[in-house]
């Protein structure tokens, strides 16, 4: 039987630059990820703000379970009968319109008001 110590391998000195290379790339990626996430959340907030100003009900469900790359940033539910593609010229998985929003449809969502727009958020995992 092997001890855990036998699984660790000594890293030669000439391989050490790979660790610093990884740290450099990781730092760049983390910065880009923050830019992407905050940019998209700002977009969702602006969409919500526009519909709230039209006296529409808006709801948001934060994605708290998986990384945004696997499960998007959350879901925006807007009172209306529009088609997402017709409004935005593209399908946006985070946005959905419903003509009548009831408790069953809005379960798990929070209602967004002008003063709670910051509740549209995503925490980087």
Short mmCIF file of C-alpha atoms in Angstrom, two decimals, residues 11-92:
data_model
loop_
_atom_site.label_atom_id
_atom_site.label_comp_id
_atom_site.label_asym_id
_atom_site.label_seq_id
_atom_site.Cartn_x
_atom_site.Cartn_y
_atom_site.Cartn_z
CA UNK A 11 8.76 19.85 -9.40
CA UNK A 12 12.03 20.68 -11.16
CA UNK A 13 13.15 24.31 -10.94
CA UNK A 14 12.76 24.82 -14.69
CA UNK A 15 9.01 24.09 -14.30
CA UNK A 16 8.44 26.86 -11.72
CA UNK A 17 7.76 29.48 -14.43
CA UNK A 18 4.59 27.54 -15.28
CA UNK A 19 3.17 28.35 -11.87
CA UNK A 20 3.74 32.06 -12.37
CA UNK A 21 2.40 31.82 -15.93
CA UNK A 22 -0.78 30.23 -14.57
CA UNK A 23 -1.14 32.93 -11.90
CA UNK A 24 -0.76 35.64 -14.55
CA UNK A 25 -3.37 34.06 -16.84
CA UNK A 26 -5.74 33.39 -13.94
CA UNK A 27 -5.51 37.02 -12.85
CA UNK A 28 -6.32 38.20 -16.40
CA UNK A 29 -9.23 35.77 -16.68
CA UNK A 30 -10.67 36.79 -13.30
CA UNK A 31 -10.61 40.43 -14.41
CA UNK A 32 -12.31 39.58 -17.72
CA UNK A 33 -14.91 37.48 -15.93
CA UNK A 34 -15.80 40.36 -13.61
CA UNK A 35 -16.15 42.68 -16.60
CA UNK A 36 -18.43 40.19 -18.36
CA UNK A 37 -20.58 39.43 -15.31
CA UNK A 38 -21.03 43.03 -14.18
CA UNK A 39 -21.69 44.15 -17.76
CA UNK A 40 -24.42 41.56 -18.19
CA UNK A 41 -26.00 42.30 -14.82
CA UNK A 42 -26.04 46.01 -15.73
CA UNK A 43 -27.82 45.04 -18.97
CA UNK A 44 -30.46 43.04 -17.06
CA UNK A 45 -30.93 45.92 -14.61
CA UNK A 46 -31.43 48.39 -17.46
CA UNK A 47 -33.99 46.11 -19.13
CA UNK A 48 -35.83 45.80 -15.80
CA UNK A 49 -35.70 49.56 -15.26
CA UNK A 50 -37.22 50.25 -18.70
CA UNK A 51 -40.14 47.88 -18.11
CA UNK A 52 -40.72 49.09 -14.54
CA UNK A 53 -40.98 52.64 -15.92
CA UNK A 54 -43.73 51.31 -18.23
CA UNK A 55 -45.59 50.10 -15.10
CA UNK A 56 -44.85 46.46 -15.89
CA UNK A 57 -44.15 43.92 -13.16
CA UNK A 58 -40.62 42.53 -13.24
CA UNK A 59 -39.25 39.56 -11.31
CA UNK A 60 -35.75 38.17 -10.95
CA UNK A 61 -34.39 34.81 -9.84
CA UNK A 62 -30.69 34.82 -9.07
CA UNK A 63 -28.58 31.90 -10.26
CA UNK A 64 -27.10 30.67 -6.99
CA UNK A 65 -26.43 27.10 -7.99
CA UNK A 66 -24.00 26.83 -10.88
CA UNK A 67 -21.36 28.89 -12.62
CA UNK A 68 -22.79 31.38 -15.12
CA UNK A 69 -21.14 29.47 -17.96
CA UNK A 70 -23.31 26.46 -17.14
CA UNK A 71 -26.54 28.09 -16.07
CA UNK A 72 -26.56 31.78 -17.05
CA UNK A 73 -26.77 34.78 -14.72
CA UNK A 74 -30.29 34.37 -13.45
CA UNK A 75 -33.76 34.85 -14.91
CA UNK A 76 -35.69 38.03 -15.58
CA UNK A 77 -39.46 37.54 -15.80
CA UNK A 78 -41.35 40.48 -17.29
CA UNK A 79 -45.08 41.08 -17.50
CA UNK A 80 -45.99 41.24 -21.18
CA UNK A 81 -46.73 39.21 -24.26
CA UNK A 82 -43.69 40.19 -26.30
CA UNK A 83 -41.37 37.65 -27.86
CA UNK A 84 -37.78 37.97 -26.67
CA UNK A 85 -36.43 37.66 -30.22
CA UNK A 86 -38.75 40.41 -31.48
CA UNK A 87 -37.66 42.83 -28.76
CA UNK A 88 -33.92 42.14 -28.75
CA UNK A 89 -33.33 40.71 -32.22
CA UNK A 90 -31.94 37.57 -30.61
CA UNK A 91 -32.88 34.89 -28.10
CA UNK A 92 -31.73 35.79 -24.59
#
